[in-house]
mmCIF file of C-alpha atoms in Angstrom:
data_model
loop_
_atom_site.group_PDB
_atom_site.id
_atom_site.type_symbol
_atom_site.label_atom_id
_atom_site.label_comp_id
_atom_site.label_asym_id
_atom_site.label_seq_id
_atom_site.Cartn_x
_atom_site.Cartn_y
_atom_site.Cartn_z
ATOM 1 C CA UNK A 15 65.278 109.322 124.577
ATOM 2 C CA UNK A 16 67.891 110.547 125.767
ATOM 3 C CA UNK A 17 68.225 113.863 127.601
ATOM 4 C CA UNK A 18 69.311 117.228 125.629
ATOM 5 C CA UNK A 19 68.360 119.705 128.689
ATOM 6 C CA UNK A 20 70.680 122.170 129.717
ATOM 7 C CA UNK A 21 70.350 123.535 132.860
ATOM 8 C CA UNK A 22 71.469 126.771 131.523
ATOM 9 C CA UNK A 23 68.843 129.565 132.732
ATOM 10 C CA UNK A 24 70.058 132.405 132.320
ATOM 11 C CA UNK A 25 71.200 134.773 129.288
ATOM 12 C CA UNK A 26 74.560 137.083 128.254
ATOM 13 C CA UNK A 27 75.404 139.386 125.610
ATOM 14 C CA UNK A 28 78.836 138.630 123.509
ATOM 15 C CA UNK A 29 79.894 141.361 126.712
ATOM 16 C CA UNK A 30 79.540 138.720 129.445
ATOM 17 C CA UNK A 31 76.513 140.973 130.540
ATOM 18 C CA UNK A 32 73.945 138.793 131.631
ATOM 19 C CA UNK A 33 70.403 140.127 129.981
ATOM 20 C CA UNK A 34 67.123 139.329 130.261
ATOM 21 C CA UNK A 35 66.108 135.807 128.120
ATOM 22 C CA UNK A 36 62.862 136.744 126.450
ATOM 23 C CA UNK A 37 63.210 136.603 122.275
ATOM 24 C CA UNK A 38 67.055 136.255 122.738
ATOM 25 C CA UNK A 39 67.354 132.579 121.109
ATOM 26 C CA UNK A 40 69.639 131.714 123.548
ATOM 27 C CA UNK A 41 70.019 127.978 125.169
ATOM 28 C CA UNK A 42 68.746 130.006 129.130
ATOM 29 C CA UNK A 43 65.401 130.925 126.797
ATOM 30 C CA UNK A 44 64.656 127.769 126.038
ATOM 31 C CA UNK A 45 66.103 125.369 128.702
ATOM 32 C CA UNK A 46 62.323 124.572 130.020
ATOM 33 C CA UNK A 47 61.499 121.819 127.039
ATOM 34 C CA UNK A 48 62.660 118.349 127.860
ATOM 35 C CA UNK A 49 61.954 118.119 131.929
ATOM 36 C CA UNK A 50 63.898 116.167 134.378
ATOM 37 C CA UNK A 51 62.264 113.911 136.901
ATOM 38 C CA UNK A 52 62.151 114.962 140.620
ATOM 39 C CA UNK A 53 63.634 114.252 141.861
ATOM 40 C CA UNK A 54 66.847 113.763 139.729
ATOM 41 C CA UNK A 55 69.205 111.795 142.218
ATOM 42 C CA UNK A 56 68.661 109.666 145.396
ATOM 43 C CA UNK A 57 71.418 109.784 147.602
ATOM 44 C CA UNK A 58 72.271 106.224 150.018
ATOM 45 C CA UNK A 59 75.486 106.079 152.068
ATOM 46 C CA UNK A 60 77.827 105.947 149.645
ATOM 47 C CA UNK A 61 76.343 106.100 146.199
ATOM 48 C CA UNK A 62 73.755 108.608 144.181
ATOM 49 C CA UNK A 63 71.643 107.584 141.407
ATOM 50 C CA UNK A 64 70.956 109.497 138.675
ATOM 51 C CA UNK A 65 67.091 108.903 137.799
ATOM 52 C CA UNK A 66 67.870 110.520 134.807
ATOM 53 C CA UNK A 67 70.029 108.078 133.422
ATOM 54 C CA UNK A 68 69.892 104.928 135.437
ATOM 55 C CA UNK A 69 73.185 104.798 136.300
ATOM 56 C CA UNK A 70 74.649 104.765 140.226
ATOM 57 C CA UNK A 71 77.818 107.032 140.856
ATOM 58 C CA UNK A 72 79.911 107.286 144.138
ATOM 59 C CA UNK A 73 78.978 109.489 146.302
ATOM 60 C CA UNK A 74 82.837 110.389 146.386
ATOM 61 C CA UNK A 75 83.476 112.111 143.508
ATOM 62 C CA UNK A 76 87.891 111.804 144.689
ATOM 63 C CA UNK A 77 87.437 108.066 144.899
ATOM 64 C CA UNK A 78 90.862 107.532 143.776
ATOM 65 C CA UNK A 79 92.561 109.883 145.244
ATOM 66 C CA UNK A 80 94.719 110.489 143.008
ATOM 67 C CA UNK A 81 95.009 111.092 139.405
ATOM 68 C CA UNK A 82 95.809 108.028 137.163
ATOM 69 C CA UNK A 83 96.755 107.098 133.708
ATOM 70 C CA UNK A 84 94.086 105.672 131.578
ATOM 71 C CA UNK A 85 95.533 102.268 132.572
ATOM 72 C CA UNK A 86 96.025 102.498 136.306
ATOM 73 C CA UNK A 87 91.563 104.060 135.704
ATOM 74 C CA UNK A 88 90.758 100.050 134.533
ATOM 75 C CA UNK A 89 92.850 98.764 137.491
ATOM 76 C CA UNK A 90 91.669 100.947 140.000
ATOM 77 C CA UNK A 91 87.874 99.784 138.822
ATOM 78 C CA UNK A 92 88.793 96.483 139.009
ATOM 79 C CA UNK A 93 90.262 96.795 142.690
ATOM 80 C CA UNK A 94 86.156 97.945 143.199
ATOM 81 C CA UNK A 95 84.595 95.564 142.280
ATOM 82 C CA UNK A 96 87.049 92.823 144.043
ATOM 83 C CA UNK A 97 86.254 94.934 147.333
ATOM 84 C CA UNK A 98 82.780 95.321 146.256
ATOM 85 C CA UNK A 99 82.719 99.105 146.698
ATOM 86 C CA UNK A 100 78.661 99.642 148.116
ATOM 87 C CA UNK A 101 78.008 96.629 147.957
ATOM 88 C CA UNK A 102 78.220 96.504 144.242
ATOM 89 C CA UNK A 103 80.633 94.531 141.844
ATOM 90 C CA UNK A 104 80.371 95.769 138.322
ATOM 91 C CA UNK A 105 81.606 99.544 138.419
ATOM 92 C CA UNK A 106 83.461 100.650 135.569
ATOM 93 C CA UNK A 107 84.977 103.520 133.826
ATOM 94 C CA UNK A 108 82.352 105.926 132.846
ATOM 95 C CA UNK A 109 81.325 106.416 129.414
ATOM 96 C CA UNK A 110 82.304 110.097 127.307
ATOM 97 C CA UNK A 111 78.614 110.412 126.972
ATOM 98 C CA UNK A 112 77.769 109.091 130.510
ATOM 99 C CA UNK A 113 80.193 111.659 132.362
ATOM 100 C CA UNK A 114 79.358 114.209 130.280
ATOM 101 C CA UNK A 115 75.523 113.939 131.504
ATOM 102 C CA UNK A 116 76.314 115.094 135.075
ATOM 103 C CA UNK A 117 77.868 118.313 133.969
ATOM 104 C CA UNK A 118 76.411 121.719 134.315
ATOM 105 C CA UNK A 119 76.109 124.828 131.727
ATOM 106 C CA UNK A 120 74.956 126.945 135.085
ATOM 107 C CA UNK A 121 77.747 126.367 137.821
ATOM 108 C CA UNK A 122 81.441 126.195 137.205
ATOM 109 C CA UNK A 123 83.786 124.845 140.621
ATOM 110 C CA UNK A 124 81.982 122.246 140.046
ATOM 111 C CA UNK A 125 80.485 122.291 136.886
ATOM 112 C CA UNK A 126 77.837 119.609 138.275
ATOM 113 C CA UNK A 127 74.399 119.310 137.582
ATOM 114 C CA UNK A 128 74.037 118.439 141.705
ATOM 115 C CA UNK A 129 77.112 119.558 143.191
ATOM 116 C CA UNK A 130 75.475 118.889 147.377
ATOM 117 C CA UNK A 131 74.761 115.655 146.734
ATOM 118 C CA UNK A 132 78.755 114.750 145.521
ATOM 119 C CA UNK A 133 81.901 115.137 148.027
ATOM 120 C CA UNK A 134 85.619 115.391 147.618
ATOM 121 C CA UNK A 135 84.814 117.478 144.117
ATOM 122 C CA UNK A 136 87.909 117.985 141.883
ATOM 123 C CA UNK A 137 88.044 121.118 139.689
ATOM 124 C CA UNK A 138 89.941 119.355 136.877
ATOM 125 C CA UNK A 139 90.176 116.135 134.724
ATOM 126 C CA UNK A 140 88.512 112.839 134.971
ATOM 127 C CA UNK A 141 89.041 109.926 132.664
ATOM 128 C CA UNK A 142 86.186 108.745 130.311
ATOM 129 C CA UNK A 143 86.682 105.072 129.372
ATOM 130 C CA UNK A 144 86.048 106.227 125.364
ATOM 131 C CA UNK A 145 89.205 106.072 123.129
ATOM 132 C CA UNK A 146 89.496 108.660 120.703
ATOM 133 C CA UNK A 147 88.653 107.096 116.598
ATOM 134 C CA UNK A 148 91.767 109.303 115.030
ATOM 135 C CA UNK A 149 94.142 109.232 117.841
ATOM 136 C CA UNK A 150 94.860 105.713 119.204
ATOM 137 C CA UNK A 151 97.221 106.494 121.789
ATOM 138 C CA UNK A 152 94.158 109.520 123.539
ATOM 139 C CA UNK A 153 91.323 108.884 125.285
ATOM 140 C CA UNK A 154 88.760 111.393 126.443
ATOM 141 C CA UNK A 155 88.529 113.598 129.186
ATOM 142 C CA UNK A 156 86.214 116.176 130.828
ATOM 143 C CA UNK A 157 86.815 118.986 132.886
ATOM 144 C CA UNK A 158 84.449 118.698 136.405
ATOM 145 C CA UNK A 159 85.361 122.654 136.973
ATOM 146 C CA UNK A 160 84.778 123.716 133.689
ATOM 147 C CA UNK A 161 82.950 121.708 131.621
ATOM 148 C CA UNK A 162 85.531 120.938 128.980
ATOM 149 C CA UNK A 163 85.017 118.097 126.755
ATOM 150 C CA UNK A 164 89.011 117.103 125.420
ATOM 151 C CA UNK A 165 91.197 114.282 124.534
ATOM 152 C CA UNK A 166 94.271 113.080 126.788
ATOM 153 C CA UNK A 167 97.105 111.197 126.703
ATOM 154 C CA UNK A 168 97.079 107.901 127.286
ATOM 155 C CA UNK A 169 99.598 107.996 130.114
ATOM 156 C CA UNK A 170 98.838 111.458 131.432
ATOM 157 C CA UNK A 171 97.089 110.954 134.721
ATOM 158 C CA UNK A 172 93.538 112.544 135.483
ATOM 159 C CA UNK A 173 91.142 111.502 137.945
ATOM 160 C CA UNK A 174 88.777 108.927 138.384
ATOM 161 C CA UNK A 175 84.979 108.248 138.531
ATOM 162 C CA UNK A 176 83.291 104.965 138.042
ATOM 163 C CA UNK A 177 79.772 104.422 137.427
ATOM 164 C CA UNK A 178 77.617 101.461 137.855
ATOM 165 C CA UNK A 179 73.603 100.643 136.265
ATOM 166 C CA UNK A 180 71.199 100.336 138.446
ATOM 167 C CA UNK A 181 70.585 97.130 137.782
ATOM 168 C CA UNK A 182 73.189 93.868 137.905
ATOM 169 C CA UNK A 183 71.522 92.552 134.077
ATOM 170 C CA UNK A 184 71.326 95.915 132.554
ATOM 171 C CA UNK A 185 73.939 96.058 129.405
ATOM 172 C CA UNK A 186 76.544 97.934 129.237
ATOM 173 C CA UNK A 187 76.265 101.699 127.511
ATOM 174 C CA UNK A 188 77.536 102.147 124.128
ATOM 175 C CA UNK A 189 80.273 104.973 123.889
ATOM 176 C CA UNK A 190 77.780 106.976 122.139
ATOM 177 C CA UNK A 191 74.763 106.280 125.073
ATOM 178 C CA UNK A 192 72.555 105.696 121.698
ATOM 179 C CA UNK A 193 72.474 102.268 120.246
ATOM 180 C CA UNK A 194 70.033 102.641 117.765
ATOM 181 C CA UNK A 195 71.685 101.903 114.356
ATOM 182 C CA UNK A 196 71.742 105.256 112.456
ATOM 183 C CA UNK A 197 69.045 103.512 110.184
ATOM 184 C CA UNK A 198 67.189 103.522 112.662
ATOM 185 C CA UNK A 199 67.820 106.430 114.941
ATOM 186 C CA UNK A 200 67.702 108.631 112.037
ATOM 187 C CA UNK A 201 65.024 109.621 109.077
ATOM 188 C CA UNK A 202 66.158 111.866 105.815
ATOM 189 C CA UNK A 203 63.887 113.825 104.010
ATOM 190 C CA UNK A 204 64.690 116.017 101.473
ATOM 191 C CA UNK A 205 66.403 119.067 103.907
ATOM 192 C CA UNK A 206 65.625 117.710 107.405
ATOM 193 C CA UNK A 207 66.937 115.266 109.348
ATOM 194 C CA UNK A 208 65.263 113.997 112.263
ATOM 195 C CA UNK A 209 66.206 112.021 115.522
ATOM 196 C CA UNK A 210 64.249 109.588 116.996
ATOM 197 C CA UNK A 211 66.790 109.019 119.809
ATOM 198 C CA UNK A 212 66.402 113.297 120.798
ATOM 199 C CA UNK A 213 63.184 114.122 119.032
ATOM 200 C CA UNK A 214 64.740 116.653 117.584
ATOM 201 C CA UNK A 215 64.977 117.769 113.327
ATOM 202 C CA UNK A 216 67.909 118.883 111.383
ATOM 203 C CA UNK A 217 68.641 121.130 108.636
ATOM 204 C CA UNK A 218 69.367 118.237 106.476
ATOM 205 C CA UNK A 219 72.063 121.612 104.901
ATOM 206 C CA UNK A 220 75.071 122.010 108.127
ATOM 207 C CA UNK A 221 76.220 124.983 106.726
ATOM 208 C CA UNK A 222 72.925 127.070 106.157
ATOM 209 C CA UNK A 223 75.208 130.382 105.759
ATOM 210 C CA UNK A 224 78.238 129.193 103.786
ATOM 211 C CA UNK A 225 80.432 130.703 106.285
ATOM 212 C CA UNK A 226 80.766 131.525 109.891
ATOM 213 C CA UNK A 227 79.523 134.081 111.860
ATOM 214 C CA UNK A 228 79.844 135.880 115.196
ATOM 215 C CA UNK A 229 77.296 134.223 117.987
ATOM 216 C CA UNK A 230 75.212 137.554 117.421
ATOM 217 C CA UNK A 231 74.957 136.761 114.405
ATOM 218 C CA UNK A 232 74.407 133.696 114.724
ATOM 219 C CA UNK A 233 71.562 134.116 116.713
ATOM 220 C CA UNK A 234 69.938 137.538 114.057
ATOM 221 C CA UNK A 235 70.400 134.209 111.484
ATOM 222 C CA UNK A 236 67.460 131.910 112.816
ATOM 223 C CA UNK A 237 65.632 135.179 114.124
ATOM 224 C CA UNK A 238 65.238 135.307 109.926
ATOM 225 C CA UNK A 239 64.702 132.266 109.649
ATOM 226 C CA UNK A 240 61.328 131.916 112.100
ATOM 227 C CA UNK A 241 60.578 135.513 110.356
ATOM 228 C CA UNK A 242 60.771 134.225 107.354
ATOM 229 C CA UNK A 243 59.074 130.830 108.497
ATOM 230 C CA UNK A 244 61.698 128.385 106.977
ATOM 231 C CA UNK A 245 59.972 125.120 105.585
ATOM 232 C CA UNK A 246 56.919 126.492 107.374
ATOM 233 C CA UNK A 247 58.117 126.554 110.972
ATOM 234 C CA UNK A 248 58.781 129.335 113.477
ATOM 235 C CA UNK A 249 60.887 127.271 115.904
ATOM 236 C CA UNK A 250 64.117 126.993 114.807
ATOM 237 C CA UNK A 251 67.025 128.005 116.843
ATOM 238 C CA UNK A 252 70.141 127.874 117.613
ATOM 239 C CA UNK A 253 70.835 124.485 119.681
ATOM 240 C CA UNK A 254 71.831 124.435 122.667
ATOM 241 C CA UNK A 255 75.805 122.126 123.466
ATOM 242 C CA UNK A 256 73.684 119.451 124.802
ATOM 243 C CA UNK A 257 71.971 119.274 121.815
ATOM 244 C CA UNK A 258 74.786 119.831 119.795
ATOM 245 C CA UNK A 259 76.934 117.118 121.316
ATOM 246 C CA UNK A 260 74.103 114.515 120.948
ATOM 247 C CA UNK A 261 74.923 114.507 117.681
ATOM 248 C CA UNK A 262 78.563 113.263 117.654
ATOM 249 C CA UNK A 263 79.941 109.526 117.422
ATOM 250 C CA UNK A 264 82.699 109.148 118.608
ATOM 251 C CA UNK A 265 83.790 105.788 116.841
ATOM 252 C CA UNK A 266 84.182 108.012 114.072
ATOM 253 C CA UNK A 267 86.039 111.515 113.359
ATOM 254 C CA UNK A 268 86.432 114.156 110.282
ATOM 255 C CA UNK A 269 83.808 114.379 110.875
ATOM 256 C CA UNK A 270 82.936 112.425 114.495
ATOM 257 C CA UNK A 271 79.235 113.104 113.387
ATOM 258 C CA UNK A 272 76.427 110.241 113.644
ATOM 259 C CA UNK A 273 74.981 109.416 109.976
ATOM 260 C CA UNK A 274 77.062 111.845 108.594
ATOM 261 C CA UNK A 275 76.325 110.845 105.164
ATOM 262 C CA UNK A 276 72.374 111.924 105.892
ATOM 263 C CA UNK A 277 74.047 115.831 106.622
ATOM 264 C CA UNK A 278 75.536 117.691 103.314
ATOM 265 C CA UNK A 279 78.294 120.399 103.966
ATOM 266 C CA UNK A 280 79.607 119.738 107.428
ATOM 267 C CA UNK A 281 81.669 122.209 109.462
ATOM 268 C CA UNK A 282 84.535 122.020 111.627
ATOM 269 C CA UNK A 283 83.413 124.473 114.175
ATOM 270 C CA UNK A 284 80.007 124.840 115.588
ATOM 271 C CA UNK A 285 77.917 127.491 117.377
ATOM 272 C CA UNK A 286 75.686 126.715 120.153
ATOM 273 C CA UNK A 287 73.144 128.890 122.249
ATOM 274 C CA UNK A 288 74.472 128.123 125.090
ATOM 275 C CA UNK A 289 76.719 130.934 127.164
ATOM 276 C CA UNK A 290 80.097 129.603 129.215
ATOM 277 C CA UNK A 291 79.211 130.758 132.524
ATOM 278 C CA UNK A 292 82.789 130.215 133.349
ATOM 279 C CA UNK A 293 83.862 133.100 131.130
ATOM 280 C CA UNK A 294 80.516 134.651 129.966
ATOM 281 C CA UNK A 295 81.992 136.567 127.237
ATOM 282 C CA UNK A 296 82.485 132.618 125.322
ATOM 283 C CA UNK A 297 79.427 129.987 124.009
ATOM 284 C CA UNK A 298 80.024 126.651 123.817
ATOM 285 C CA UNK A 299 81.508 125.447 120.736
ATOM 286 C CA UNK A 300 81.259 121.539 119.030
ATOM 287 C CA UNK A 301 84.430 120.459 117.102
ATOM 288 C CA UNK A 302 83.038 117.795 114.459
ATOM 289 C CA UNK A 303 86.197 116.993 113.236
ATOM 290 C CA UNK A 304 86.567 114.882 116.488
ATOM 291 C CA UNK A 305 83.768 116.177 119.070
ATOM 292 C CA UNK A 306 86.078 118.033 121.559
ATOM 293 C CA UNK A 307 82.961 120.406 123.055
ATOM 294 C CA UNK A 308 84.772 123.530 123.610
ATOM 295 C CA UNK A 309 84.185 127.320 124.163
ATOM 296 C CA UNK A 310 83.964 130.548 121.177
ATOM 297 C CA UNK A 311 85.090 134.246 122.204
ATOM 298 C CA UNK A 312 81.329 135.480 120.917
ATOM 299 C CA UNK A 313 82.082 138.342 119.359
ATOM 300 C CA UNK A 314 85.203 136.772 116.899
ATOM 301 C CA UNK A 315 83.262 135.359 113.201
ATOM 302 C CA UNK A 316 85.315 131.720 113.645
ATOM 303 C CA UNK A 317 82.066 129.248 114.251
ATOM 304 C CA UNK A 318 79.112 127.650 111.492
ATOM 305 C CA UNK A 319 75.231 127.815 112.186
ATOM 306 C CA UNK A 320 73.461 124.634 112.540
ATOM 307 C CA UNK A 321 69.542 125.433 113.102
ATOM 308 C CA UNK A 322 67.500 122.636 114.791
ATOM 309 C CA UNK A 323 63.678 122.260 116.616
ATOM 310 C CA UNK A 324 61.809 119.636 118.163
ATOM 311 C CA UNK A 325 60.289 117.187 116.389
ATOM 312 C CA UNK A 326 56.607 117.741 116.203
ATOM 313 C CA UNK A 327 54.135 114.341 116.659
#
């Protein structure tokens, strides 16, 4: 299974004030459902291995020293391989999901899950190897300062942080980070869709309320679903931002949702249960048309609700 755990442990109301997590339904209350390996990161002289994903990263997260265009980023990685940086020869530009796996939702500047394992952080945008499906002259970037995932013009200049698989004979990762085809990965019933890659079950109707709501109303709606035992369950929740992101298929657009034919009423904007610690009056959101990960102002009724629960064996 892919990792869908956030590292957020705190909870905040819609004014940005920190509150106790019990009973809130927020990411900070549910964060411990999936455990990371301990230790997750193993350091060597020049590199750091992530035992969760099986990826190796340069310890120097500013290894390119300067921002580069997308093509220059690939050229830079070729030079690393020619020089056998860290004794390795299959460095590559990370796919979007790979770089996103390092993003923290509990820290900012840098928004890294283990900032102490790395050096020379640049709190700006970094290239991924993943092109944008709808706009061919753009590719995906991730902001290491705050965690946003947005598109950038390929002629623009951003930082480069290459990745290497733990074993040279390991196949290069797919763009989504998940290799199973939709017909293997997803199982649809009359009212739900189960994802074998994440262990999550989603409502098949991706717009249960029929209209956008505020973040507080979104959380309240989930509580009401549980009090009414929707489909016989009381463990529905508003998905955290990693769970929402796991539904994206960035080879697609309009919407960029995996197995989109299995779902009904997919909307352009969705709330997550994860607060932006950069500005706690905002929560993380998924823009499903292309797969952007941004934020929404919690009091604003601009985003939809897509409930999820953990699949029980």
